PDB file of C-alpha atoms in Angstrom:
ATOM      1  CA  UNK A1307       7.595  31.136   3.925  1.00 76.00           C
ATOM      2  CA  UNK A1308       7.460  30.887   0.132  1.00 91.00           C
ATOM      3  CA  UNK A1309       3.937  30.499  -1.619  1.00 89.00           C
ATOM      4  CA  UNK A1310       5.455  26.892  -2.561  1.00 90.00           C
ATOM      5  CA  UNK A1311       6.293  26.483   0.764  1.00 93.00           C
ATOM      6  CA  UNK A1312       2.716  27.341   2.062  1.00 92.00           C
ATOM      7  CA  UNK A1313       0.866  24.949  -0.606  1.00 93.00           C
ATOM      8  CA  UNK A1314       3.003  21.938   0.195  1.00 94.00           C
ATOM      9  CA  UNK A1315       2.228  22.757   4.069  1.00 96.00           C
ATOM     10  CA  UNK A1316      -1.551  23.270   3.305  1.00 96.00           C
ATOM     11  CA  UNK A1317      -1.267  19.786   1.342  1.00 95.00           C
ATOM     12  CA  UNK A1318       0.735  18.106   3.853  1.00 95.00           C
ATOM     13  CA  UNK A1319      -1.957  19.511   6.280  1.00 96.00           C
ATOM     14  CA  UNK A1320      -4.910  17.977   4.560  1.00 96.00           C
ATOM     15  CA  UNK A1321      -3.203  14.422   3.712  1.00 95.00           C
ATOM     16  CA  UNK A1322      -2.358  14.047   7.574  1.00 94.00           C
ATOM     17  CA  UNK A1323      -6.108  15.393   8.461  1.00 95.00           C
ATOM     18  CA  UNK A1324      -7.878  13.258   5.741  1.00 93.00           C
ATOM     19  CA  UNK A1325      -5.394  10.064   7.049  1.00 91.00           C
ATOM     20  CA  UNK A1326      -6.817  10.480  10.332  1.00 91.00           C
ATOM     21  CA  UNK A1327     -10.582  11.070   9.734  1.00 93.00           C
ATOM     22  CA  UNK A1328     -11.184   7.997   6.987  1.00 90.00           C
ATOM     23  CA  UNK A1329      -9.832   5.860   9.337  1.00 87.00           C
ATOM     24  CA  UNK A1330     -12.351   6.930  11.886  1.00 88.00           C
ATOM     25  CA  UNK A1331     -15.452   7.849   9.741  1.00 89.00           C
ATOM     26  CA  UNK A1332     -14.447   5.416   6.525  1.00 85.00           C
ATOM     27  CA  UNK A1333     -17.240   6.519   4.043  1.00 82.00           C
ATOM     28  CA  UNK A1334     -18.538   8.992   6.412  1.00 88.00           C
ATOM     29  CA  UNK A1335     -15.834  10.547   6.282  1.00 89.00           C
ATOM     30  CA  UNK A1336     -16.887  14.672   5.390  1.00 93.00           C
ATOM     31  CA  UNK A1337     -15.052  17.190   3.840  1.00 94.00           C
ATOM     32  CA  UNK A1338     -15.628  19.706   5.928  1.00 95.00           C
ATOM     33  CA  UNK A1339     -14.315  18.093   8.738  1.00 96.00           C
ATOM     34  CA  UNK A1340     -10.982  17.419   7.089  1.00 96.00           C
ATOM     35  CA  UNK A1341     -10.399  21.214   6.073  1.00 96.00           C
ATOM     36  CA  UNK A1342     -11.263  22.183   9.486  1.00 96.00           C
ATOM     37  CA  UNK A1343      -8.708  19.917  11.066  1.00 96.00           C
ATOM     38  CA  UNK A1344      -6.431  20.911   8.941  1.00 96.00           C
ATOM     39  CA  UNK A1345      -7.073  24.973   9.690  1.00 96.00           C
ATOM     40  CA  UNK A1346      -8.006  25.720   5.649  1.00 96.00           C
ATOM     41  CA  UNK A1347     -11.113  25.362   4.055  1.00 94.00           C
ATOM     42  CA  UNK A1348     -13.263  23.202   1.652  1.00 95.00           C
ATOM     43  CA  UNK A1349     -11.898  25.779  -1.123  1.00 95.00           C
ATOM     44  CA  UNK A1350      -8.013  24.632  -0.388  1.00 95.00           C
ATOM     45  CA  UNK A1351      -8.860  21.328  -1.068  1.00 95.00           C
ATOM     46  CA  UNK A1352     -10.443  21.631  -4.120  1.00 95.00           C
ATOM     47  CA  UNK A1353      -7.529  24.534  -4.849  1.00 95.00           C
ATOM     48  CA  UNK A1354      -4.398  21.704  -4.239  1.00 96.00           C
ATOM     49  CA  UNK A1355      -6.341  18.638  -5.040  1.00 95.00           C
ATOM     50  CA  UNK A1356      -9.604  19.299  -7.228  1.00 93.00           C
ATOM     51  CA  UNK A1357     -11.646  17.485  -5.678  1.00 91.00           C
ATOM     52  CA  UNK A1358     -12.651  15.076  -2.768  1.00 90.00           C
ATOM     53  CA  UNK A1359     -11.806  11.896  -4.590  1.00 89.00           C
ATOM     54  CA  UNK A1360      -8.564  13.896  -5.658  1.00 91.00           C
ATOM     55  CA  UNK A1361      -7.531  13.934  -1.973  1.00 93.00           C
ATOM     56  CA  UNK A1362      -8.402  10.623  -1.560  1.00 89.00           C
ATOM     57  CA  UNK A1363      -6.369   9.094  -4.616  1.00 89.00           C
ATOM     58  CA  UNK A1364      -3.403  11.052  -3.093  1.00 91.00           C
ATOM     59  CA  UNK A1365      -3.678  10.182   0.064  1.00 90.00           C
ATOM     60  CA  UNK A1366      -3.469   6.891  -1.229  1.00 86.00           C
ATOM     61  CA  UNK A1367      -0.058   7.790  -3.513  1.00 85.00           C
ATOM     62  CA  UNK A1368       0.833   9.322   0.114  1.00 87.00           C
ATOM     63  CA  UNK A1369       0.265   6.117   2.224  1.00 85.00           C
ATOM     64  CA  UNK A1370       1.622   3.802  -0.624  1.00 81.00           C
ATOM     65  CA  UNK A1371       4.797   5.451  -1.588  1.00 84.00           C
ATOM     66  CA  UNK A1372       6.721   5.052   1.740  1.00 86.00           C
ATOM     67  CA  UNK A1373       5.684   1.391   1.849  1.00 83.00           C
ATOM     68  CA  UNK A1374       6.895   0.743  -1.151  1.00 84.00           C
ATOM     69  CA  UNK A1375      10.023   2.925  -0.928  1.00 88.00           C
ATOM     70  CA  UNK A1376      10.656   0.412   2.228  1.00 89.00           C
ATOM     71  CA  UNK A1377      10.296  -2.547   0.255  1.00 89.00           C
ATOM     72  CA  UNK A1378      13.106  -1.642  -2.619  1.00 89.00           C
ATOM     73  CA  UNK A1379      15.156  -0.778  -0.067  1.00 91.00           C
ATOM     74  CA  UNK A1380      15.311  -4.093   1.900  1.00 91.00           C
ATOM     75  CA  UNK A1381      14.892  -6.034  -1.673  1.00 93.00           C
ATOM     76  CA  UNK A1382      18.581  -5.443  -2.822  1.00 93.00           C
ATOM     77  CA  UNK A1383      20.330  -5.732  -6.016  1.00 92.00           C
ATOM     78  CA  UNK A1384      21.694  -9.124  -6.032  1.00 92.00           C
ATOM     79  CA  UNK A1385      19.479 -10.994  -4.536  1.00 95.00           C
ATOM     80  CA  UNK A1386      18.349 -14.082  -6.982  1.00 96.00           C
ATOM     81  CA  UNK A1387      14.021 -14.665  -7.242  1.00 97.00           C
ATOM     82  CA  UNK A1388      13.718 -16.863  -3.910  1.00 96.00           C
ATOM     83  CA  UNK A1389      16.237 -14.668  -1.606  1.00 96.00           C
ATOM     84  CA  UNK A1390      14.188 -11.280  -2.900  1.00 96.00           C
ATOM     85  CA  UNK A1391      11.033 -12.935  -1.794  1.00 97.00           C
ATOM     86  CA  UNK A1392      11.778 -14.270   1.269  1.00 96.00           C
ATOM     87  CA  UNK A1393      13.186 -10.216   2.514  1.00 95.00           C
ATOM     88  CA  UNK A1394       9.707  -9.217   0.856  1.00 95.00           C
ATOM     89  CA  UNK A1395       7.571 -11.603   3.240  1.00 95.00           C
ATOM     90  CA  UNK A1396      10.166 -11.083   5.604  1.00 95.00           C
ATOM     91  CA  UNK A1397       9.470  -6.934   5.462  1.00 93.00           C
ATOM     92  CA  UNK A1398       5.819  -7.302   5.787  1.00 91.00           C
ATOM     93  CA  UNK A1399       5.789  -9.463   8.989  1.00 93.00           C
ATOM     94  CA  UNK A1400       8.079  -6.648  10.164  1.00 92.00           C
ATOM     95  CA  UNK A1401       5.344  -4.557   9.515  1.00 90.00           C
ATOM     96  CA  UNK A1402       2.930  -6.193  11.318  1.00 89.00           C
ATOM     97  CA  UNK A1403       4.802  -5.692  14.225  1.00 88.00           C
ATOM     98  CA  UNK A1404       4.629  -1.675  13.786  1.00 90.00           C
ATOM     99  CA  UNK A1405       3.289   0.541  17.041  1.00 91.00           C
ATOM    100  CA  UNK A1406       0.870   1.406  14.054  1.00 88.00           C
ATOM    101  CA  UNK A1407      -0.113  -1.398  12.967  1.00 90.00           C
ATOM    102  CA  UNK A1408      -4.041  -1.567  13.859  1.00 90.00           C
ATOM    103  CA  UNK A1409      -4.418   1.742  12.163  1.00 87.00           C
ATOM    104  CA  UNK A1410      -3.092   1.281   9.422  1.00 87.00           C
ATOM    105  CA  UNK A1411      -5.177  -1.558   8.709  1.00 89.00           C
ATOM    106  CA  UNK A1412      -8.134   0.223   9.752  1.00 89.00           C
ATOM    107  CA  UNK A1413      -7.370   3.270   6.918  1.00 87.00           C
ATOM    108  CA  UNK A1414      -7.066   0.709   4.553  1.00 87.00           C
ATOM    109  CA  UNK A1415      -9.806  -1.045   4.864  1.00 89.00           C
ATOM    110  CA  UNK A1416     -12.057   2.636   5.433  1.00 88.00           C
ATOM    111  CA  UNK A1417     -10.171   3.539   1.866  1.00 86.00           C
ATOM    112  CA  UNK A1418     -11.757   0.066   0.503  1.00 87.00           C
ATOM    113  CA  UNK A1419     -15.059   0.533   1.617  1.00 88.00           C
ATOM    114  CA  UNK A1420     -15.172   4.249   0.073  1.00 87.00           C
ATOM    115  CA  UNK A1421     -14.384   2.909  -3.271  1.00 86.00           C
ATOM    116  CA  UNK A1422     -16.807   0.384  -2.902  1.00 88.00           C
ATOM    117  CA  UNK A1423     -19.150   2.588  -2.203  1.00 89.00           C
ATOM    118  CA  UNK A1424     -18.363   5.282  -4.596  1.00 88.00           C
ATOM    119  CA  UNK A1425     -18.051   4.109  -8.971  1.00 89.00           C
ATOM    120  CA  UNK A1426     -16.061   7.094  -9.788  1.00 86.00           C
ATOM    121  CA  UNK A1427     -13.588   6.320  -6.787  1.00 86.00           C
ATOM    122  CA  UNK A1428     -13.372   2.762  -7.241  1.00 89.00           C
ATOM    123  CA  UNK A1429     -11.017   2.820 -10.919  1.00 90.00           C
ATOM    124  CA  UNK A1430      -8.836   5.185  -9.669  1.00 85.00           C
ATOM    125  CA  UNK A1431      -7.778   3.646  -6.530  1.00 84.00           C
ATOM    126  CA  UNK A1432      -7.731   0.357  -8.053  1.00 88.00           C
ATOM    127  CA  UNK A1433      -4.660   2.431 -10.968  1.00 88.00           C
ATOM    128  CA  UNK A1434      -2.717   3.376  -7.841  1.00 84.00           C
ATOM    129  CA  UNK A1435      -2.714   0.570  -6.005  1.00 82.00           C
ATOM    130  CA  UNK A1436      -1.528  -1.319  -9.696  1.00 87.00           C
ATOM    131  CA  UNK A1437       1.017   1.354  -9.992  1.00 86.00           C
ATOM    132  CA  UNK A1438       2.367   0.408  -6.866  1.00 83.00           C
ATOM    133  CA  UNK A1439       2.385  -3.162  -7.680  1.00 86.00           C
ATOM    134  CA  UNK A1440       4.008  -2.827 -10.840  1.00 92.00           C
ATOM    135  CA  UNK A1441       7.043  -0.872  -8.575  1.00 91.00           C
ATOM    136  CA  UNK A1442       6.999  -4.706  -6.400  1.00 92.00           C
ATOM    137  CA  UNK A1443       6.856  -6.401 -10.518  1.00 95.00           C
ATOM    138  CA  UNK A1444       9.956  -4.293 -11.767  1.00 95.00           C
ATOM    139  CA  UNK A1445      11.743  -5.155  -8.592  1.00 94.00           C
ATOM    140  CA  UNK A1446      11.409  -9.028  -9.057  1.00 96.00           C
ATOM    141  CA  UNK A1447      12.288  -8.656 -13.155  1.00 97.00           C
ATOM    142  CA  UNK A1448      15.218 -10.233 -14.428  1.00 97.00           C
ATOM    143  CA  UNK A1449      16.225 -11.415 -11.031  1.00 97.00           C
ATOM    144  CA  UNK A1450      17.917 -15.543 -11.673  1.00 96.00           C
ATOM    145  CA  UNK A1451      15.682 -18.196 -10.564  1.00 95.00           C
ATOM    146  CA  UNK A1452      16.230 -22.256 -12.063  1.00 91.00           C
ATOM    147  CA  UNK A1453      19.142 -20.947 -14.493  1.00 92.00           C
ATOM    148  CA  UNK A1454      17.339 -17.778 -16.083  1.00 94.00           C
ATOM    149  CA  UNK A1455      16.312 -14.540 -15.423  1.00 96.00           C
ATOM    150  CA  UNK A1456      12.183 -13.806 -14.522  1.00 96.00           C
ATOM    151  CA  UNK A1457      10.684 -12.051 -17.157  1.00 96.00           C
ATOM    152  CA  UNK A1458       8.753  -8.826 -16.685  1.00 96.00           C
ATOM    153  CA  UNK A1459       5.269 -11.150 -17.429  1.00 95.00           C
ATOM    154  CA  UNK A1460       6.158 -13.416 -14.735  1.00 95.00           C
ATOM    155  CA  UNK A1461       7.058 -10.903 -12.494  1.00 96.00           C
ATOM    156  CA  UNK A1462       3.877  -9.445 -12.775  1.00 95.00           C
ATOM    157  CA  UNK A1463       1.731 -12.641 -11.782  1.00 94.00           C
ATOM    158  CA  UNK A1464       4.261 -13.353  -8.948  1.00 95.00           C
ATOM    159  CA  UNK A1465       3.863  -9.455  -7.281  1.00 94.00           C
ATOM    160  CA  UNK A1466      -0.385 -10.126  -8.101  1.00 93.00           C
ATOM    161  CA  UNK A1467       0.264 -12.789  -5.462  1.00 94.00           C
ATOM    162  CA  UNK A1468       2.635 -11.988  -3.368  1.00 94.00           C
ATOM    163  CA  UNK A1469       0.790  -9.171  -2.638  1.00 91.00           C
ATOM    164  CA  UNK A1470      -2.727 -11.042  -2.258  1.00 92.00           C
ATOM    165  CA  UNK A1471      -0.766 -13.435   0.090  1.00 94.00           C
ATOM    166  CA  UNK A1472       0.977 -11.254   2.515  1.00 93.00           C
ATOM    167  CA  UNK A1473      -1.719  -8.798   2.649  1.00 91.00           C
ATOM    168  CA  UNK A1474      -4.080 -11.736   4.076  1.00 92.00           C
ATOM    169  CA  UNK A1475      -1.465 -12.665   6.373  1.00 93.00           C
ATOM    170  CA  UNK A1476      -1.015  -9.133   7.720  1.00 93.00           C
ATOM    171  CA  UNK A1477      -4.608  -9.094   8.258  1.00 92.00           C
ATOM    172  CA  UNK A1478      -4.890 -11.808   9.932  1.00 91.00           C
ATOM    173  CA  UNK A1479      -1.593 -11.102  12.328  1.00 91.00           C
ATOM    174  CA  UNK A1480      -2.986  -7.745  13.132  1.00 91.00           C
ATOM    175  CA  UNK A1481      -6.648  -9.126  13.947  1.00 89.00           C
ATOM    176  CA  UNK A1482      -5.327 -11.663  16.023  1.00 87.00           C
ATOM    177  CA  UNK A1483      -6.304 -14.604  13.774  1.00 86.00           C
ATOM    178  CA  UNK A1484      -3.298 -16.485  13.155  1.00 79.00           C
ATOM    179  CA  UNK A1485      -0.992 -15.000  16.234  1.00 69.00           C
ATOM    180  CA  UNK A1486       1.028 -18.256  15.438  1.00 74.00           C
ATOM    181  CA  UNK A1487       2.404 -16.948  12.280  1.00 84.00           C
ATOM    182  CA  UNK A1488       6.181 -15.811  12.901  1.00 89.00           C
ATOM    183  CA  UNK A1489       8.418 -14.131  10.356  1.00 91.00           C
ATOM    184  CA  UNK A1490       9.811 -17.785   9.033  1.00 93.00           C
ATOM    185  CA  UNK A1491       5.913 -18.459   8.114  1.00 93.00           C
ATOM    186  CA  UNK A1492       5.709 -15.556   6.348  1.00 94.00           C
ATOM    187  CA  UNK A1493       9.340 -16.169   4.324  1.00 95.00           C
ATOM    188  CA  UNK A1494       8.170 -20.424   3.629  1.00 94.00           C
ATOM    189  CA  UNK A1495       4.226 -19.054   2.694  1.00 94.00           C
ATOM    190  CA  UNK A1496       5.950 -16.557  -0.003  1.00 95.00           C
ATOM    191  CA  UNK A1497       8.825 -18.816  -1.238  1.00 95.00           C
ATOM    192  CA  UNK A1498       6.246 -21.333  -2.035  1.00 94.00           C
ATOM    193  CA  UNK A1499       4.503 -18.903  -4.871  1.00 94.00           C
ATOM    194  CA  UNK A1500       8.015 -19.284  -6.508  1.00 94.00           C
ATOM    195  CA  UNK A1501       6.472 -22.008  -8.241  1.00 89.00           C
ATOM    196  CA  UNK A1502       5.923 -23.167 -12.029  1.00 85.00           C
ATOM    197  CA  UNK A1503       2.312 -22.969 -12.227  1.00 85.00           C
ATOM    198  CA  UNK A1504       2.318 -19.444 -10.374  1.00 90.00           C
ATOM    199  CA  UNK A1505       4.952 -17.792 -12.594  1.00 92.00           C
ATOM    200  CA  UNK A1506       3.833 -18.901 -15.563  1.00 90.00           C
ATOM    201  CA  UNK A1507       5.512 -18.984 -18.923  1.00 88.00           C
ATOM    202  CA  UNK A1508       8.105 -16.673 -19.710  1.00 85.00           C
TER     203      UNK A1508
END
């Protein structure tokens, strides 16, 4: 094994480790734990990641990036505004569905209540998550909807609530609160944000 080899098998190591134990421990989550599960040390993190909150901002890239990867590939080229939305709503109730499901939701909301806890976390999660959202924003731009094509400002408002929408619905689907919400809901709740006063001006 190549020293590159080894250090993206250490860091693959610590992501998977770190995935597991803030969903368990959520701001109790410790350090030393995560290292030890992994089979390095405190010094390897700090080594591949710099610091705790360094793990933890890519762990989020880590968790995010497949999602998201997902998404542009069921939201096709061609698609015009309200088809593109309805496969987005339509991808998320998929989601819900996942073996997985319950855990995910659980390291989500453990990654939420360490950046609520901690100030320095708290900006930095809150840039990845945007940079993910602005991914969902350049997928929607320029897409036709009522004659023209959605400008990269409306975009942006429209992924701000898609997301806010769908990740409440998930929530609630995975909790058990609204076990009456089928894929169709999800596609009529989203289509509905394709609306004047939610896009905006162009």
């Amino acid at each position: 094994m190549t020293r590159a080899e080894a250090k993206e098998r250490n860091r693959r190591a610590l992501l998977a480790a770190a995935h597991q134990i803030v969903a368990r421990d959520g701001h109790r989550a410790k350090l030393e734990e995560i290292a030890e599960q992994a089979g390095l040390t405190t010094g390897a993190v700090y080594s591949l990641f710099g610091s705790k909150n360094g793990l933890l901002i890519a762990l989020v890239t880590d968790y995010l990036g497949p999602h998201y990867d997902g998404i542009e590939q069921a939201v096709t080229p061609g698609l015009d505004l309200v088809e593109a939305v309805e496969v987005f709503a339509r991808h998320y109730h998929r989601l819900c569905e996942e073996p997985d499901a319950l855990g995910d939701l659980s390291f989500e909301i453990s990654l939420q209540d360490l950046a609520l806890r901690d100030p320095e976390l708290r900006p930095k999660l809150a840039a990845s998550v945007r940079e993910h959202e602005q991914r969902l924003a350049a997928l929607l731009t320029g897409r036709p909807h009522d004659g023209a094509a959605l400008t990269a400002q409306q975009a942006h408002r429209l992924a701000t609530a898609l997301r806010a929408l769908l990740v409440g619905l998930s929530q609630g689907v995975i909790l058990g609160l609204t076990p009456t919400a089928p894929e169709q809901y999800f596609a009529d709740t989203a289509r509905a944000l394709v609306a004047d006063d939610v896009l905006g001006p162009p």
